[in-house]
XYZ file of C-alpha atoms in Angstrom:
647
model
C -2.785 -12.880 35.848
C -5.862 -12.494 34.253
C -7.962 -11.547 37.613
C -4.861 -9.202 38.516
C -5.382 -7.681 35.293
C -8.533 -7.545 35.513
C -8.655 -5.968 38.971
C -6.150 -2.843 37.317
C -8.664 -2.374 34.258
C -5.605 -3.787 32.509
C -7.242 -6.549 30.702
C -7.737 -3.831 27.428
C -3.954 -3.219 26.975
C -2.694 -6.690 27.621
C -5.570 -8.393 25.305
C -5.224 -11.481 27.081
C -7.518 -13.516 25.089
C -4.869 -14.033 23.137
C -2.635 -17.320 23.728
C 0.546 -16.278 24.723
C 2.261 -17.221 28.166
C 2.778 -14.518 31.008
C 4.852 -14.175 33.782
C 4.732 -12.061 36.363
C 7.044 -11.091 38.692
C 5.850 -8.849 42.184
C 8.772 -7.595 43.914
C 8.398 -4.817 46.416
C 11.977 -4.261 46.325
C 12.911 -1.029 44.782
C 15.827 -2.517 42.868
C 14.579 -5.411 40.946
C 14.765 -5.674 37.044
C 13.771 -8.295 34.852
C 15.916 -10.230 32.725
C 16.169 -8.079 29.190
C 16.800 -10.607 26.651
C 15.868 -11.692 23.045
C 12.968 -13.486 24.087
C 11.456 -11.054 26.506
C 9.157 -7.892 26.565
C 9.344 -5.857 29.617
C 6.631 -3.785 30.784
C 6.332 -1.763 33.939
C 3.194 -0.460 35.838
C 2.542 0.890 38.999
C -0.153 2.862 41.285
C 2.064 5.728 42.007
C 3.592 6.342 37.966
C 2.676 9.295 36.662
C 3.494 10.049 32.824
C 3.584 13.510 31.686
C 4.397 14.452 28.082
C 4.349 18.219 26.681
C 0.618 19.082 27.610
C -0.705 16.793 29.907
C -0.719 14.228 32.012
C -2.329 11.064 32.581
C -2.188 9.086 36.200
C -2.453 6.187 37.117
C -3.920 2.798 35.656
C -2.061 3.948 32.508
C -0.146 1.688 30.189
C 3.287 2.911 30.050
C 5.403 2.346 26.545
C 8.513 3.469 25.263
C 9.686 5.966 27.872
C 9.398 3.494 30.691
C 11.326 1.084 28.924
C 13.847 3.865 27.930
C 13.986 4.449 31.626
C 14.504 1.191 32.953
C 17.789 0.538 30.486
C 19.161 3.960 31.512
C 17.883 3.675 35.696
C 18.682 0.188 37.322
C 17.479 1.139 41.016
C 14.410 2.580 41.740
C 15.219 3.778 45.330
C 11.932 6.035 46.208
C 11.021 8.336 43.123
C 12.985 9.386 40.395
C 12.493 11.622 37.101
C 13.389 10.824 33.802
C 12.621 13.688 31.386
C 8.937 14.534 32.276
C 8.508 10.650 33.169
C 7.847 10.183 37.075
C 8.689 7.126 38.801
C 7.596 5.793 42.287
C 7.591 2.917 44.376
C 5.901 -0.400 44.444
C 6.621 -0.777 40.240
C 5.397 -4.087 39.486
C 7.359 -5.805 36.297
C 5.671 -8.035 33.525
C 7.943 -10.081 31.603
C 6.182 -11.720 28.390
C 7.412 -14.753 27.150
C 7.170 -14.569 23.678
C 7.986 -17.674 21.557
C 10.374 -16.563 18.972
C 10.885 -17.482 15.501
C 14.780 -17.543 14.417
C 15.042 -16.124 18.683
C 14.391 -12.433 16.367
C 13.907 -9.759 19.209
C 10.775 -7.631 18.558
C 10.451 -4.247 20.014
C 7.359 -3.932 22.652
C 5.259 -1.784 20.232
C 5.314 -4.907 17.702
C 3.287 -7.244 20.536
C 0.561 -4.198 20.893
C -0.442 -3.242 17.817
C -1.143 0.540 16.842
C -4.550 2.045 16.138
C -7.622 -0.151 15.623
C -10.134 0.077 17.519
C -9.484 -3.369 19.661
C -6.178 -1.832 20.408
C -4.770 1.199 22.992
C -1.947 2.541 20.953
C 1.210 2.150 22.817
C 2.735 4.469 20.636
C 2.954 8.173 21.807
C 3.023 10.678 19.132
C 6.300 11.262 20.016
C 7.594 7.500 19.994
C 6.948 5.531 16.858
C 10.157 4.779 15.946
C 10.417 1.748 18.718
C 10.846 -1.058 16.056
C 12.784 -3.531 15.185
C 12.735 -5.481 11.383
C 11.881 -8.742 11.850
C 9.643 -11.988 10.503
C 6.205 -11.569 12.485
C 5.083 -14.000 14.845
C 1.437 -15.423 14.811
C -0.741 -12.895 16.409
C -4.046 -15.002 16.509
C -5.858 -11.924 15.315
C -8.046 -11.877 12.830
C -9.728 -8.831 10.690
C -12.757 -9.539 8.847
C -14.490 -7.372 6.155
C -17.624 -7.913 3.937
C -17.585 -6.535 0.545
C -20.330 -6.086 -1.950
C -19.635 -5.059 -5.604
C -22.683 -3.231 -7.063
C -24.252 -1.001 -10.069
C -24.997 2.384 -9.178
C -25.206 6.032 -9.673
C -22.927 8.493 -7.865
C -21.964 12.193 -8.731
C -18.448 12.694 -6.666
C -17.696 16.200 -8.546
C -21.451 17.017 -8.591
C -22.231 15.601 -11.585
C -24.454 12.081 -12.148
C -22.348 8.779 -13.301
C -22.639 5.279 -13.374
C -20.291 3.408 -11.470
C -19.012 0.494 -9.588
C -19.060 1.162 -5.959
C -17.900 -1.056 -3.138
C -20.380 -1.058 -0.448
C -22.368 1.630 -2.304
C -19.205 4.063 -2.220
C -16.442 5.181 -4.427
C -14.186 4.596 -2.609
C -14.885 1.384 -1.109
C -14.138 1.022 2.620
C -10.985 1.234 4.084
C -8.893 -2.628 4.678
C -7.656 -1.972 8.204
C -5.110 -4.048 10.064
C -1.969 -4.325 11.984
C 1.108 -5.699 10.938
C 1.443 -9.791 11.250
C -2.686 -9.517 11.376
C -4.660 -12.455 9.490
C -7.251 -10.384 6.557
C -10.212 -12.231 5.830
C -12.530 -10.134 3.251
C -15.299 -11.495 1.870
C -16.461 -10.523 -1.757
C -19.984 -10.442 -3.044
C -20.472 -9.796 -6.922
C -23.630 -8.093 -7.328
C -23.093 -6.706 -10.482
C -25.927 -6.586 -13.031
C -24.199 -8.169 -15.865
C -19.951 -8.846 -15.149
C -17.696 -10.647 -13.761
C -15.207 -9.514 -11.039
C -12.333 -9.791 -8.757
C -10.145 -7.855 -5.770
C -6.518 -7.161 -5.978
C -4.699 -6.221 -3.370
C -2.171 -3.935 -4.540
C 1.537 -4.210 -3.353
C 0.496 -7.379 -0.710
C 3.041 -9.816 -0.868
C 1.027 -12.787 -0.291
C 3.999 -14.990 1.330
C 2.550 -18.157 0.140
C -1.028 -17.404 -0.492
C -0.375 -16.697 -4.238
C -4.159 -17.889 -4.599
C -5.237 -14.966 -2.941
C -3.842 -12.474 -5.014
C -6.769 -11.620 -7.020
C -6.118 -11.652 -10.821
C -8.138 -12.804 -13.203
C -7.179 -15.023 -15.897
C -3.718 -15.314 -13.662
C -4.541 -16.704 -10.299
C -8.048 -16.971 -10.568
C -11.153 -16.915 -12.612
C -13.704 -13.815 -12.125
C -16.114 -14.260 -9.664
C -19.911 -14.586 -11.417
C -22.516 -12.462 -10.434
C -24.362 -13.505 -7.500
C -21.028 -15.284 -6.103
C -19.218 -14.398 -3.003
C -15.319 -14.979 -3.203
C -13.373 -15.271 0.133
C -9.738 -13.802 0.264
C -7.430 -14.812 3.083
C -3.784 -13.322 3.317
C -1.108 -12.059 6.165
C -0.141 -8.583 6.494
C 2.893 -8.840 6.822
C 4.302 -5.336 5.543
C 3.039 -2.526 6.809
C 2.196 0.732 5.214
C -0.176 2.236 2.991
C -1.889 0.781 -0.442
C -5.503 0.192 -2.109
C -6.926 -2.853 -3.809
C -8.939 -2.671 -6.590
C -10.913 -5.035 -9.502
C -8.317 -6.713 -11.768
C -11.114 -7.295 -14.287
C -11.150 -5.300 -17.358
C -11.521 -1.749 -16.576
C -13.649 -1.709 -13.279
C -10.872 -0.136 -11.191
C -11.469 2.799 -12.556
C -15.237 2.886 -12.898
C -14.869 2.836 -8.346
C -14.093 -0.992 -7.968
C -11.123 0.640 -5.504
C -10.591 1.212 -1.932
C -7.631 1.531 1.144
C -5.521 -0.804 2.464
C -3.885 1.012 6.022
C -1.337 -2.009 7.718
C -0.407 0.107 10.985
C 3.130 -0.184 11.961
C 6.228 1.446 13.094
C 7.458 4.902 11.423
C 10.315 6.620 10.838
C 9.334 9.946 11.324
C 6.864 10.798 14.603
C 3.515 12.574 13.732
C 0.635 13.246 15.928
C -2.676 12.196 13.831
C -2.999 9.777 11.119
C -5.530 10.830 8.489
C -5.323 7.568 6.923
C -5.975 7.302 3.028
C -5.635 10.245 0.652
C -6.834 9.298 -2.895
C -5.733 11.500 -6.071
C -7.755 10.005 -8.861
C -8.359 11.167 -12.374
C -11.835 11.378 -13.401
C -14.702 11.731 -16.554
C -18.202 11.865 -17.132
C -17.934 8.769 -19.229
C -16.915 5.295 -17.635
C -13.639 4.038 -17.913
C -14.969 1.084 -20.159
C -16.138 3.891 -22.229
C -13.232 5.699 -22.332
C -11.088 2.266 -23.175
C -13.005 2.012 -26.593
C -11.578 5.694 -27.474
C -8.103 4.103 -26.156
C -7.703 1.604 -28.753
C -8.816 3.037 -31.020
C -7.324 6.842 -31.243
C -4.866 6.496 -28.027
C -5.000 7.882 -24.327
C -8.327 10.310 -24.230
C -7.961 13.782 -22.169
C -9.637 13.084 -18.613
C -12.295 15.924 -17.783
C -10.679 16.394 -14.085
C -10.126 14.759 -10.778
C -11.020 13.827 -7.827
C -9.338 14.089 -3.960
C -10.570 10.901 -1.964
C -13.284 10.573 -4.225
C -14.703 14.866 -4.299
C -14.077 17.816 -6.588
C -15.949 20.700 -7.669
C -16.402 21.242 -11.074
C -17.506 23.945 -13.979
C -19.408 23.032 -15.900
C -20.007 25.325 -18.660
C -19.858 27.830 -15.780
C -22.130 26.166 -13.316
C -19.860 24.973 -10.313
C -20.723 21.262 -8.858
C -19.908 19.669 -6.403
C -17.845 19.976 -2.901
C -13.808 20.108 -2.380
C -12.039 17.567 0.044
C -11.336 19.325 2.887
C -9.173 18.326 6.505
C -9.103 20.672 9.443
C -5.900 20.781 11.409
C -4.754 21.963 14.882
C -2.201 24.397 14.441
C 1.281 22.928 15.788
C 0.207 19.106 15.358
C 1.704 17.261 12.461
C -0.498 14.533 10.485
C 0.308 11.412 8.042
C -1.014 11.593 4.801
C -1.031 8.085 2.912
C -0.986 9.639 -0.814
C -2.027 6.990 -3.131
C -2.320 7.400 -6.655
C -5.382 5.620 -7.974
C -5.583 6.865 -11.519
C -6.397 5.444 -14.967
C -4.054 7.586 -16.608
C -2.464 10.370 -14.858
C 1.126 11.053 -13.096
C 0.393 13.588 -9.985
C 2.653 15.781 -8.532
C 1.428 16.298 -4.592
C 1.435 19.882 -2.668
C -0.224 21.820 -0.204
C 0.574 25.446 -0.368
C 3.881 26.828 1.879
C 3.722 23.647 4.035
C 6.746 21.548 3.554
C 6.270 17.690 3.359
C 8.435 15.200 4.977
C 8.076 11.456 3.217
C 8.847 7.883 5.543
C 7.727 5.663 3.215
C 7.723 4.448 -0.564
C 4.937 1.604 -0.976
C 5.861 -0.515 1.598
C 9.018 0.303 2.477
C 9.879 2.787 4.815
C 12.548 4.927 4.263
C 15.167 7.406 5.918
C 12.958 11.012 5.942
C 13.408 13.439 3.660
C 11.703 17.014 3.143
C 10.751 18.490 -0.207
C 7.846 20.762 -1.078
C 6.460 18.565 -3.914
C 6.052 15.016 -4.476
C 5.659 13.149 -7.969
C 3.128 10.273 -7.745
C 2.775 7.733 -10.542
C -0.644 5.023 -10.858
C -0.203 2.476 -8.211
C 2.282 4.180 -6.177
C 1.866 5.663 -2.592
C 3.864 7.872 -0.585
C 3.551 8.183 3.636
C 3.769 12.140 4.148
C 4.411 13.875 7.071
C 3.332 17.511 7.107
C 3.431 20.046 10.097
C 0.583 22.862 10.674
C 3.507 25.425 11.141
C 1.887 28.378 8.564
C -0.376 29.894 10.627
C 1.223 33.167 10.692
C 0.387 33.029 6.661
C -2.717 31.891 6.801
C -5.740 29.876 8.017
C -6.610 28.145 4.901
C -4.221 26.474 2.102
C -4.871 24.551 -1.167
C -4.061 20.962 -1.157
C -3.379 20.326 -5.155
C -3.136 17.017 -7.246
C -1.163 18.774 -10.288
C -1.426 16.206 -13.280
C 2.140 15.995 -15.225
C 0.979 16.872 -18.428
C 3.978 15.558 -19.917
C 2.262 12.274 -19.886
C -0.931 13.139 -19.028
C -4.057 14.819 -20.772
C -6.372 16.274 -18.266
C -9.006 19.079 -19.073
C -8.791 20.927 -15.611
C -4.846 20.477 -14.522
C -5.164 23.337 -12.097
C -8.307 22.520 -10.576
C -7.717 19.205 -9.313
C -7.603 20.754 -5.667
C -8.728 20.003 -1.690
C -8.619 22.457 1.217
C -6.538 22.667 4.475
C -8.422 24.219 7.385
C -6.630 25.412 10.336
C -9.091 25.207 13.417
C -12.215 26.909 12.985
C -11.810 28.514 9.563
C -13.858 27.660 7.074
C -12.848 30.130 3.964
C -11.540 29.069 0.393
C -7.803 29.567 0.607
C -6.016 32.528 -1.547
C -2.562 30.630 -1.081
C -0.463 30.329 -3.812
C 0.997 27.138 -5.515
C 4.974 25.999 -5.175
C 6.789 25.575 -8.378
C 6.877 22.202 -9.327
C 10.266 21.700 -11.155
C 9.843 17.802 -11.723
C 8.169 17.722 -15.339
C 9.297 14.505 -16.599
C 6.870 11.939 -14.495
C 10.172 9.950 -13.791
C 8.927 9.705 -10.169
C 10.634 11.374 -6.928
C 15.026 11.500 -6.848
C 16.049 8.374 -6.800
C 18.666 9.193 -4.039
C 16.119 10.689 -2.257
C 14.670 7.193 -2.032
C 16.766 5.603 0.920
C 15.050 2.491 2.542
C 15.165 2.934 6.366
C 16.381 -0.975 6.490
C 19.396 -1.206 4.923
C 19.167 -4.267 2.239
C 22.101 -5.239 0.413
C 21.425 -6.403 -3.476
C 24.962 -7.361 -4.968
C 23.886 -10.491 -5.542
C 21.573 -9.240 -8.322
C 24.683 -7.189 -9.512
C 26.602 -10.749 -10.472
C 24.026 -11.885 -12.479
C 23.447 -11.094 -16.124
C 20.033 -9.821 -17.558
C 17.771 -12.581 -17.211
C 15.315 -10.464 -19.229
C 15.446 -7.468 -21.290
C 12.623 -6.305 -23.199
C 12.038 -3.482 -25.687
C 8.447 -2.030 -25.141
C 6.804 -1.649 -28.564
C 3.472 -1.812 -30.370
C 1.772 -5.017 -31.826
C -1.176 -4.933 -33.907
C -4.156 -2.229 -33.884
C -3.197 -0.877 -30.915
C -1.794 -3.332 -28.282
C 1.569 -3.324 -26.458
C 4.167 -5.628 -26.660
C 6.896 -6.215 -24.076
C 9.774 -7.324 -26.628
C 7.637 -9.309 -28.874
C 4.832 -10.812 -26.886
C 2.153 -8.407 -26.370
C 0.040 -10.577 -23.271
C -3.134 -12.375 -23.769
C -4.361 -14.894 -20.728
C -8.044 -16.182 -20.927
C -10.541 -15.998 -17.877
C -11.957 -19.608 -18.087
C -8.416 -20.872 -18.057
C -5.975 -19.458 -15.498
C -2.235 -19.637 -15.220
C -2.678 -21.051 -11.492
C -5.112 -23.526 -12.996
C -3.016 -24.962 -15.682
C -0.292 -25.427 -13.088
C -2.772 -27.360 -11.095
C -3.457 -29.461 -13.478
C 0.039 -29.614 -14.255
C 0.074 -28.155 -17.653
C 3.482 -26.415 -18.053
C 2.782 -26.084 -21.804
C 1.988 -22.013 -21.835
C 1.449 -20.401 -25.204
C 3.925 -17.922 -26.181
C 0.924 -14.889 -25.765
C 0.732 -16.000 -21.690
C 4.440 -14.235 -22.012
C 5.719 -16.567 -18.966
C 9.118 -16.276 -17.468
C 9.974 -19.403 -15.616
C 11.688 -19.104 -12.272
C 12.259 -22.231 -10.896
C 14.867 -22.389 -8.625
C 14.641 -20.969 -4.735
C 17.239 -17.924 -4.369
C 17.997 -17.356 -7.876
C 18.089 -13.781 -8.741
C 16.304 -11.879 -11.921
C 17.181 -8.962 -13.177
C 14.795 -7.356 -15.665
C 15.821 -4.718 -17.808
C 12.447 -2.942 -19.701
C 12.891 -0.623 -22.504
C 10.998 2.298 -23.836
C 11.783 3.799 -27.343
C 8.215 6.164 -26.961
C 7.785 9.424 -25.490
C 5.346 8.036 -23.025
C 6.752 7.268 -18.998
C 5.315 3.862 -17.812
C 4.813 2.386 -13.999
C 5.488 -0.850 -13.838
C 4.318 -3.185 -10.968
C 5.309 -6.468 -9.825
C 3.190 -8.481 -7.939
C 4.303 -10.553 -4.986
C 7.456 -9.145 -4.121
C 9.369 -5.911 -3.818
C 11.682 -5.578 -5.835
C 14.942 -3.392 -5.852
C 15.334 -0.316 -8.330
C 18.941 -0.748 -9.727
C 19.142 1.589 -12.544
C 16.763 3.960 -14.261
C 17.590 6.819 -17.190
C 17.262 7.768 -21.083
C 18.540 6.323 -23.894
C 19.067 2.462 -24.632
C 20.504 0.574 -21.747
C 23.230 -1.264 -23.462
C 24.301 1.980 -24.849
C 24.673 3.562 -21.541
C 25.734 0.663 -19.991
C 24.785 2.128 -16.422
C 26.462 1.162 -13.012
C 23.855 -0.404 -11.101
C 22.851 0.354 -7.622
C 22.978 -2.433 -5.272
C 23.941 -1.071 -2.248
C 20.162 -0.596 -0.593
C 19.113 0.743 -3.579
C 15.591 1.386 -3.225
C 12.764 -1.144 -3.319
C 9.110 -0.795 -3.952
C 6.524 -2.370 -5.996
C 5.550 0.326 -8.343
C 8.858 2.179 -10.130
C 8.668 4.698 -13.207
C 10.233 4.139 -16.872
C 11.266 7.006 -18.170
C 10.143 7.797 -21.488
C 12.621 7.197 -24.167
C 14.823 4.898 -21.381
C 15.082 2.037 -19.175
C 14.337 0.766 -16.068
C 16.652 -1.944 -14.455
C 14.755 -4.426 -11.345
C 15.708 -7.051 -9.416
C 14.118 -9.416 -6.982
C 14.499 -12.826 -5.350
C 13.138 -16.169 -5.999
C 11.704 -16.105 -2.440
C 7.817 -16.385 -2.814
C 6.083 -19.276 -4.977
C 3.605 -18.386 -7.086
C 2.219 -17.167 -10.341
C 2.873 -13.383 -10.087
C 1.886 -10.665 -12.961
C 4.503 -7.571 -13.800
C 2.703 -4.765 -15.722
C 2.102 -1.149 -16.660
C 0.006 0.504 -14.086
C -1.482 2.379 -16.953
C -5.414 1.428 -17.174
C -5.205 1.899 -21.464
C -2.142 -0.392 -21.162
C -2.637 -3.092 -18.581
C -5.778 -3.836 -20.902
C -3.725 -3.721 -24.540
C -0.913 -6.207 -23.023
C 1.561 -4.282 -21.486
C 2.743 -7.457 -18.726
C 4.558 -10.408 -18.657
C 4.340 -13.474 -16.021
C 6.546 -14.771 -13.886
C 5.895 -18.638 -12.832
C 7.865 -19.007 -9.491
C 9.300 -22.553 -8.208
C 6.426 -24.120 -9.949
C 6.293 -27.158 -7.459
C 4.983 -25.459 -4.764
C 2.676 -23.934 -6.508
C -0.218 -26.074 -6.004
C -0.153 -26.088 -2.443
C -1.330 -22.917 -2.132
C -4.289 -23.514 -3.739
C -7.312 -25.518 -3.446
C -8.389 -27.504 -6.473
C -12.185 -28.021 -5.924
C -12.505 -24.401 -5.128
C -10.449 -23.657 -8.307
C -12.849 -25.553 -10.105
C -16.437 -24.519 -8.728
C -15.372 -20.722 -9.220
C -14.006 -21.622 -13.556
C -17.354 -24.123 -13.879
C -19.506 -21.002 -12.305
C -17.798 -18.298 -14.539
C -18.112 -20.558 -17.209
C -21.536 -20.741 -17.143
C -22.556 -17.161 -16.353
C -20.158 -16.360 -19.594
C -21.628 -18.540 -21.956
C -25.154 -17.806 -20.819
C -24.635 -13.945 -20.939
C -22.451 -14.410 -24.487
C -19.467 -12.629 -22.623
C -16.469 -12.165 -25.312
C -13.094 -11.278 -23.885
C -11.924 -8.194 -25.673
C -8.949 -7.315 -23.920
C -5.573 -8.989 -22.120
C -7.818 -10.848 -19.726
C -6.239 -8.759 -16.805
């Protein structure tokens, strides 16, 4: 099969290093069809098939996807040539049936086996065909991604103005993690920092059983020492847009970020994908700067922001720096993966008279739905489909980041901006902003939110609140989630202690025990403040019940467990509550916290320890130890004294 392959350049589609098993079936007769089952992917190829979509066409020696497998369902016999739609077929097809071995016999969709964009891929999926998937566990792919990191000190002026930072790979933002879904991610992690330790979340990965991997200090791990590399292994699994970032102290926001883009199905079609768009909130001072101001007088106003890591900026009347700017093809729709990457600031998303349709919410995908705005909290991201369709307006638009200034303080709210190019054009736009109506940063409509994969959560409804905390302040200025405001130290790990089988956590480590596979929680938070809050959990997605003002035993709301809509990053209101549930369904010490930079570091999280016997499997002991006796040493030699949560 191979050589055959070989002989029809083929060998680049079918990647047949890989170790699966082949058949393949010649038959000159015109009528012959492959078996269609569970188990099997059909493919077709011939000499004499010619594909032609809306503006060209491509002969011969092509790979043919969805609308040759479309065709073969609808056509039975191929006697001499026949036309389906603008899809040609002749004689002397030859068939390729795949035997695929198949967990739980779950039938995946051709696109699943092929992968989508990287570069060792040919996309099977036409612009006009991503919707050819099916939800199911992923099979192993024997495909690995690799990526080498380096943490360093540096100077960088990304609105035109000189800062220190923390740059990944010299940049702010750090390279892109790019994978398919059911890929294996290797990245490897180099501290060079001058003088601090270090670590790499990656934000909204589930980590199925690789809880060690999940890159939290003082949680599952503790911080890498300078002049140590860290290896992180984990299974993409989802697909979808997200970042990582440092989980130590405040170096997230001082450029310890970058994108995570998992290619996968959609459930919109687009033509381009323009990967990674980054609305960040931004100061002259560093974030660890700007944390001492925090605690001690509350949230600081933000000088501006940036749009995948640019802005201009006026100072004192002297413009810096450059905008972000895309150029588009009239008529051709794009994906924009919106992430909000901010300390301290609740977006609202727009580009001038172009309407935006969103397919996904983290991870999830969901049924489409048009609006012309879209509110973004810290941590979430949004999949955004937008048309060039305003050319008879104009050649140029604004694409705005719009801070909600009812919980956030930023100096330049209106300036916060990137440009939209049609073709050759190069001006500054003289388009004019929508109204933005949500004001509240309670996040997008809730029944707007509609997960494409229908998930039932009534279970959750039968159970009572397993946890229901009142968010409120401690001492000085630290957070409390009901009356435990968390502390967890960097030389001693939750992951460790369960390694070493200590189950004796202080009451500051604020750990919920889950022990039992399947059980439900349903955690009910509380705000009595004026200030919104996104909360993320960590190792699973969990499903938004209920979310509103006022105290939730007053209001006593009905909750939503008929596919309500799940995510890892939800909004509490100010003055309300937010009502979650997820599954006992992945082991492992996972943190739940305030997506806030000011608040993560003053305590605003609580643990959950999950079916604490299998646990330890998932992590290695020795290397456990050699990273804590490493840290250990750098922090006693460099008199390092924790000052904050320890996450």
């Amino acid at each position: 099969l191979f050589d055959f392959a070989q002989h029809f350049d083929f060998a680049q589609h079918l990647h047949l290093q890989r170790s699966y098993a082949y058949f393949i079936y010649e038959h000159p007769q015109d009528n012959h069809q492959c078996d269609y089952r569970e188990d099997v992917y059909l493919f077709c190829y011939s000499e004499l098939i010619i594909l032609c979509n809306d503006v060209s066409c491509e002969q011969q020696r092509d790979f043919l996807g969805f609308s040759v497998i479309n065709c073969l369902r609808q056509h039975r016999l191929f006697n001499s040539v026949q036309q389906h739609g603008n899809l040609i077929l002749c004689k002397r097809h030859i068939v390729f049936c795949l035997l695929y071995n198949i967990i739980d016999k779950c039938f995946f969709d051709y696109c699943d086996f092929f992968g989508f964009h990287l570069a060792y891929y040919q996309q099977c999926l036409r612009n006009r065909d991503r919707l050819c998937w099916q939800h199911c566990r992923q099979q192993d792919r024997v495909v690995t991604v690799e990526y080498w990191l380096e943490i360093t000190n540096t100077t960088l002026a990304p609105n035109g103005i000189d800062r220190l930072v923390l740059a990944v790979n010299g940049s702010v933002p750090g390279p892109t993690i790019e994978a398919n879904w059911g890929d294996n991610v290797i990245v490897h992690v180099t501290n060079s920092l001058a003088d601090n330790g270090t670590s790499l979340h990656w934000h909204g990965i589930r980590q199925n059983l690789t809880n060690a991997n999940d890159g939290v200090v003082a949680i599952t791990q503790c911080p890498s020492a300078p002049g140590e590399t860290q290896t992180y292994e984990w299974r993409a699994t989802q697909y979808g847009s997200s970042w990582y970032h440092s989980h130590y102290a405040m170096q997230a926001w001082d450029g310890v970020f970058g994108g995570i883009v998992i290619h996968g199905p959609a459930t919109a079609n687009y033509d381009h994908d323009l990967g990674n768009l980054f609305l960040q909130d931004w100061d002259s001072r560093t974030a660890s700067q700007l944390i001492i101001v925090a605690d001690a007088t509350g949230p600081p106003t933000l000088e501006t922001g940036l749009i995948n890591g640019t802005n201009s900026y006026n100072d004192s009347g002297t413009v810096t720096g450059d905008r972000f700017t895309t150029t588009w093809d009239s008529g051709s729709s794009y994906l924009l993966r919106v992430v909000n990457v901010g300390v301290d600031t609740h977006f609202t998303f727009t580009i001038d008279n172009h309407t935006l349709q969103v397919i996904a919410t983290d991870f999830v995908p969901i049924v489409p739905y048009t609006t012309d705005s879209v509110s973004i909290g810290m941590g979430q991201r949004y999949d955004i489909i937008v048309t060039a369709d305003q050319a008879a307006v104009a050649s140029d638009f604004w694409l705005r980041a719009v801070p909600d200034t009812f919980c956030s303080n930023n100096g330049a709210p209106d300036d916060i901006k990137g440009i939209v190019h049609y073709g050759d054009s190069d001006s500054e736009p003289t388009t004019s902003a929508w109204a933005i109506t949500e004001i509240d940063c309670t996040g997008e409509p809730r029944a707007s939110v509609v997960p494409y994969l229908s998930l039932d959560a009534s279970a959750a409804g039968d159970v009572s609140v397993d946890d229901e905390v009142t968010v409120g302040f401690g001492s000085g200025l630290t957070w409390l989630l009901g009356d435990v405001s968390l502390v967890v130290d960097w030389q001693d790990p939750t992951a460790k202690m369960v390694l070493n089988n200590d189950t004796t956590f202080a009451t500051s480590n604020a750990v919920t025990l889950m022990p039992t596979a399947g059980d439900w929680t349903l955690l009910v938070i509380e705000s009595l403040f004026a200030v919104a809050h996104p909360i993320h959990l960590h190792g699973h997605d969990f499903y938004s019940l209920a979310s509103g003002t006022g105290a939730y035993a007053d209001v006593a709301p009905t909750l939503n467990t008929a596919n309500p809509p799940r995510r890892d990053v939800e909004m509490l209101p100010a003055g309300g509550y937010l009502a979650i549930a997820f599954k006992a369904d992945n082991p492992g010490v996972w943190l739940a916290h305030c997506h806030i930079g000011w608040h993560t570091s003053e305590g605003f999280a609580l643990q959950f320890v999950e079916q604490y016997s299998l646990i330890a499997a998932q992590y290695n002991a020795t290397t456990m130890d050699d990273q804590c006796t490493a840290w250990d040493t750098y922090q006693t030699s460099a008199g390092l004294v924790q000052d904050d949560s320890g996450i």
